[in-house]
């Protein structure tokens, strides 16, 4: 299974990007995680779309999602929702036809310094993914609270319980992906 991984943070020392890299390491040898960068996707503007079409940066990420067997979104939580940069990238990508989201096996996870670990952002993301007609993994959900404990410099990395949950989620994602 080839998984296209997207982090919803542009921060160089992002906890969520660190979590995505951890998934890459934890994934089974036959699960390849390819990371798609959304940093150069411009703000959505319907006038730009009408006059210039879909930007190359959007086509690139849409192509990576289309070529992958599955999509994994690792999202921070900003004000109880997903970050604007992630929503904006998802909105632009939804304008590509045919939609790379349609029927795409998809999983999500996220991490934050708080104890809720992006629960509220993921509930919002789940709703958006339903609208985009992805096949979204229901369980296990992965909310990694107290991010600094795992990802700050000198921290020991993820604990075995969280690694186990990630393995279970990837197995659930593989079960949704066409063989
Ligand atoms: C505008 C803004 C709003 C935030 N709102 C929340 C929030 O609602 N819940 C939460 O757990 N953390 C919140 N945070 C803290 C983020 O979880 C924290 O900055 C985290 O490190 C962002 O993810 P990253 O490390 O992947 O960039 C917020 C941060 C910012 C900048």
CSV table of C-alpha atoms and ligand atoms in Angstrom, one decimal:
chain,number,residue,atom,x,y,z
A,1,UNK,CA,0.0,0.0,0.0
A,2,UNK,CA,1.3,3.4,-1.0
A,3,UNK,CA,0.1,6.1,1.4
A,4,UNK,CA,0.1,9.8,0.6
A,5,UNK,CA,0.7,11.6,3.9
A,6,UNK,CA,-0.2,15.3,4.5
A,7,UNK,CA,0.7,17.3,7.6
A,8,UNK,CA,-1.5,20.3,8.3
A,9,UNK,CA,1.3,22.3,9.8
A,10,UNK,CA,3.9,24.4,7.9
A,11,UNK,CA,6.1,24.9,11.0
A,12,UNK,CA,9.6,23.5,10.7
A,13,UNK,CA,9.5,21.9,14.2
A,14,UNK,CA,5.8,20.9,13.8
A,15,UNK,CA,4.7,18.2,16.2
A,16,UNK,CA,2.3,16.9,13.5
A,17,UNK,CA,4.9,16.7,10.8
A,18,UNK,CA,7.0,14.8,13.4
A,19,UNK,CA,4.1,12.4,14.0
A,20,UNK,CA,3.8,11.9,10.2
A,21,UNK,CA,7.5,11.0,10.1
A,22,UNK,CA,7.0,8.6,13.0
A,23,UNK,CA,4.3,6.9,11.0
A,24,UNK,CA,6.7,6.5,8.1
A,25,UNK,CA,9.1,4.7,10.5
A,26,UNK,CA,6.4,2.6,12.2
A,27,UNK,CA,4.6,1.5,9.0
A,28,UNK,CA,5.1,-2.1,7.8
A,29,UNK,CA,7.7,-2.6,5.1
A,30,UNK,CA,5.0,-3.0,2.5
A,31,UNK,CA,3.4,0.3,3.5
A,32,UNK,CA,5.2,3.1,1.8
A,33,UNK,CA,4.5,6.6,3.1
A,34,UNK,CA,5.1,9.5,0.7
A,35,UNK,CA,4.8,13.0,2.2
A,36,UNK,CA,3.0,15.7,0.1
A,37,UNK,CA,4.0,19.2,1.0
A,38,UNK,CA,1.2,21.8,1.0
A,39,UNK,CA,3.4,24.8,1.8
A,40,UNK,CA,3.3,26.3,-1.7
A,41,UNK,CA,-0.4,26.1,-2.3
A,42,UNK,CA,-1.8,29.6,-2.7
A,43,UNK,CA,-5.0,30.9,-1.1
A,44,UNK,CA,-8.1,29.7,-3.0
A,45,UNK,CA,-9.5,32.4,-5.2
A,46,UNK,CA,-12.3,31.5,-7.6
A,47,UNK,CA,-11.2,34.3,-10.0
A,48,UNK,CA,-7.7,32.8,-10.3
A,49,UNK,CA,-9.3,29.4,-10.9
A,50,UNK,CA,-11.5,30.8,-13.6
A,51,UNK,CA,-8.7,32.8,-15.4
A,52,UNK,CA,-5.7,30.5,-14.8
A,53,UNK,CA,-7.1,27.1,-13.9
A,54,UNK,CA,-5.7,24.9,-11.1
A,55,UNK,CA,-2.2,26.0,-9.9
A,56,UNK,CA,0.7,23.6,-10.5
A,57,UNK,CA,1.2,23.1,-6.7
A,58,UNK,CA,-2.4,21.9,-6.3
A,59,UNK,CA,-2.1,19.6,-9.4
A,60,UNK,CA,1.1,18.1,-7.9
A,61,UNK,CA,-0.5,17.2,-4.5
A,62,UNK,CA,-3.8,16.1,-6.2
A,63,UNK,CA,-1.7,13.8,-8.4
A,64,UNK,CA,0.2,12.4,-5.4
A,65,UNK,CA,-3.2,11.6,-3.7
A,66,UNK,CA,-4.5,10.0,-6.9
A,67,UNK,CA,-1.4,7.8,-7.4
A,68,UNK,CA,-1.5,6.6,-3.8
A,69,UNK,CA,-3.6,3.8,-2.6
A,70,UNK,CA,-4.6,5.7,0.5
A,71,UNK,CA,-4.5,9.2,2.1
A,72,UNK,CA,-3.3,10.0,5.7
A,73,UNK,CA,-3.9,13.5,7.1
A,74,UNK,CA,-2.1,14.5,10.2
A,75,UNK,CA,-3.7,17.6,11.6
A,76,UNK,CA,-3.0,20.2,14.2
A,77,UNK,CA,-5.9,21.8,16.1
A,78,UNK,CA,-6.4,25.6,15.8
A,79,UNK,CA,-9.3,27.1,17.7
A,80,UNK,CA,-11.1,23.8,17.9
A,81,UNK,CA,-10.9,23.2,14.1
A,82,UNK,CA,-8.3,22.3,11.4
A,83,UNK,CA,-5.7,24.9,10.5
A,84,UNK,CA,-6.6,27.3,7.6
A,85,UNK,CA,-3.7,26.1,5.5
A,86,UNK,CA,-5.0,22.5,5.6
A,87,UNK,CA,-8.6,23.5,4.8
A,88,UNK,CA,-7.3,25.8,2.0
A,89,UNK,CA,-5.2,23.0,0.5
A,90,UNK,CA,-8.1,20.6,0.8
A,91,UNK,CA,-10.5,23.1,-0.9
A,92,UNK,CA,-8.1,23.7,-3.8
A,93,UNK,CA,-7.6,20.0,-4.3
A,94,UNK,CA,-11.3,19.4,-4.3
A,95,UNK,CA,-11.5,21.5,-7.5
A,96,UNK,CA,-9.4,19.1,-9.5
A,97,UNK,CA,-11.5,16.9,-11.7
A,98,UNK,CA,-11.9,14.0,-11.4
A,99,UNK,CA,-11.7,14.4,-7.6
A,100,UNK,CA,-8.7,12.6,-6.1
A,101,UNK,CA,-10.7,12.2,-2.9
A,102,UNK,CA,-13.5,10.2,-4.5
A,103,UNK,CA,-13.6,6.8,-2.8
A,104,UNK,CA,-10.0,7.3,-1.5
A,105,UNK,CA,-9.3,5.2,1.6
A,106,UNK,CA,-8.3,7.8,4.2
A,107,UNK,CA,-7.2,8.0,7.8
A,108,UNK,CA,-6.4,10.8,10.1
A,109,UNK,CA,-4.6,11.5,13.3
A,110,UNK,CA,-3.2,14.5,15.1
A,111,UNK,CA,-1.2,15.8,18.0
A,112,UNK,CA,-1.2,18.9,20.2
A,113,UNK,CA,0.3,20.1,23.4
A,114,UNK,CA,-3.1,20.0,25.1
A,115,UNK,CA,-4.6,16.8,26.6
A,116,UNK,CA,-7.4,16.5,23.9
A,117,UNK,CA,-4.8,15.9,21.2
A,118,UNK,CA,-6.9,17.4,18.3
A,119,UNK,CA,-10.2,15.7,19.0
A,120,UNK,CA,-12.2,18.7,17.9
A,121,UNK,CA,-10.2,19.3,14.7
A,122,UNK,CA,-10.6,15.7,13.7
A,123,UNK,CA,-14.3,15.7,14.2
A,124,UNK,CA,-14.4,18.7,11.8
A,125,UNK,CA,-12.1,17.0,9.4
A,126,UNK,CA,-14.2,13.8,9.5
A,127,UNK,CA,-17.2,15.8,8.4
A,128,UNK,CA,-15.3,17.4,5.5
A,129,UNK,CA,-13.9,14.0,4.3
A,130,UNK,CA,-17.5,12.6,4.3
A,131,UNK,CA,-18.5,15.5,2.0
A,132,UNK,CA,-15.5,14.7,-0.2
A,133,UNK,CA,-16.7,11.0,-0.4
A,134,UNK,CA,-13.5,9.5,1.0
A,135,UNK,CA,-13.7,6.1,2.6
A,136,UNK,CA,-12.6,7.1,6.1
A,137,UNK,CA,-11.2,4.7,8.7
A,138,UNK,CA,-13.6,4.8,11.7
A,139,UNK,CA,-11.5,3.2,14.3
A,140,UNK,CA,-9.0,3.4,15.9
A,141,UNK,CA,-9.0,7.2,16.2
A,142,UNK,CA,-5.6,8.6,17.2
A,143,UNK,CA,-5.4,11.7,19.4
A,144,UNK,CA,-1.9,12.3,20.7
A,145,UNK,CA,-2.0,14.7,23.6
A,146,UNK,CA,0.9,16.4,25.4
A,147,UNK,CA,2.9,16.5,22.1
A,148,UNK,CA,6.1,17.9,23.7
A,149,UNK,CA,6.5,14.8,25.8
A,150,UNK,CA,7.0,12.8,22.6
A,151,UNK,CA,8.4,15.2,20.1
A,152,UNK,CA,10.4,18.0,21.8
A,153,UNK,CA,14.2,17.8,21.5
A,154,UNK,CA,15.5,15.2,23.9
A,155,UNK,CA,12.1,13.4,24.2
A,156,UNK,CA,12.0,9.7,23.7
A,157,UNK,CA,9.6,9.5,20.8
A,158,UNK,CA,6.2,7.8,20.8
A,159,UNK,CA,5.3,5.2,23.4
A,160,UNK,CA,4.5,1.6,22.5
A,161,UNK,CA,0.7,2.0,23.1
A,162,UNK,CA,0.5,4.9,20.5
A,163,UNK,CA,2.8,3.0,18.1
A,164,UNK,CA,0.4,0.0,18.4
A,165,UNK,CA,-2.6,2.2,17.7
A,166,UNK,CA,-0.9,3.6,14.6
A,167,UNK,CA,-0.2,0.1,13.4
A,168,UNK,CA,-3.9,-0.8,13.9
A,169,UNK,CA,-5.0,2.3,12.1
A,170,UNK,CA,-2.7,1.5,9.1
A,171,UNK,CA,-4.1,-2.1,9.0
A,172,UNK,CA,-7.6,-0.6,9.0
A,173,UNK,CA,-6.6,1.7,6.2
A,174,UNK,CA,-5.1,-1.2,4.2
A,175,UNK,CA,-8.4,-3.1,4.6
A,176,UNK,CA,-10.2,-0.3,2.8
A,177,UNK,CA,-7.6,0.0,0.1
A,178,UNK,CA,-8.2,-2.0,-3.1
A,179,UNK,CA,-5.8,-4.9,-3.5
B,1,LIG,C1,-4.0,30.0,16.1
B,1,LIG,C2,-3.8,28.8,17.0
B,1,LIG,C3,-4.9,28.2,17.7
B,1,LIG,C4,-4.7,27.1,18.5
B,1,LIG,N1,-5.8,26.5,19.0
B,1,LIG,C5,-5.6,25.3,19.6
B,1,LIG,C6,-6.7,24.5,20.0
B,1,LIG,O1,-7.9,24.8,19.8
B,1,LIG,N2,-6.5,23.3,20.6
B,1,LIG,C7,-5.2,22.8,20.8
B,1,LIG,O2,-5.1,21.7,21.3
B,1,LIG,N3,-4.1,23.5,20.5
B,1,LIG,C8,-4.3,24.7,19.9
B,1,LIG,N4,-3.2,25.5,19.5
B,1,LIG,C9,-1.9,25.0,19.8
B,1,LIG,C10,-1.4,24.0,18.8
B,1,LIG,O3,-1.9,22.7,19.1
B,1,LIG,C11,0.2,24.0,18.8
B,1,LIG,O4,0.6,25.3,18.4
B,1,LIG,C12,0.7,22.9,18.0
B,1,LIG,O5,2.1,22.9,18.2
B,1,LIG,C13,0.4,23.1,16.5
B,1,LIG,O6,0.8,22.0,15.7
B,1,LIG,P1,2.3,21.8,15.1
B,1,LIG,O7,3.2,21.7,16.2
B,1,LIG,O8,2.1,20.6,14.2
B,1,LIG,O9,2.6,23.1,14.3
B,1,LIG,C14,-3.4,26.6,18.7
B,1,LIG,C15,-2.3,27.3,18.1
B,1,LIG,C16,-2.5,28.3,17.3
B,1,LIG,C17,-1.3,29.0,16.6
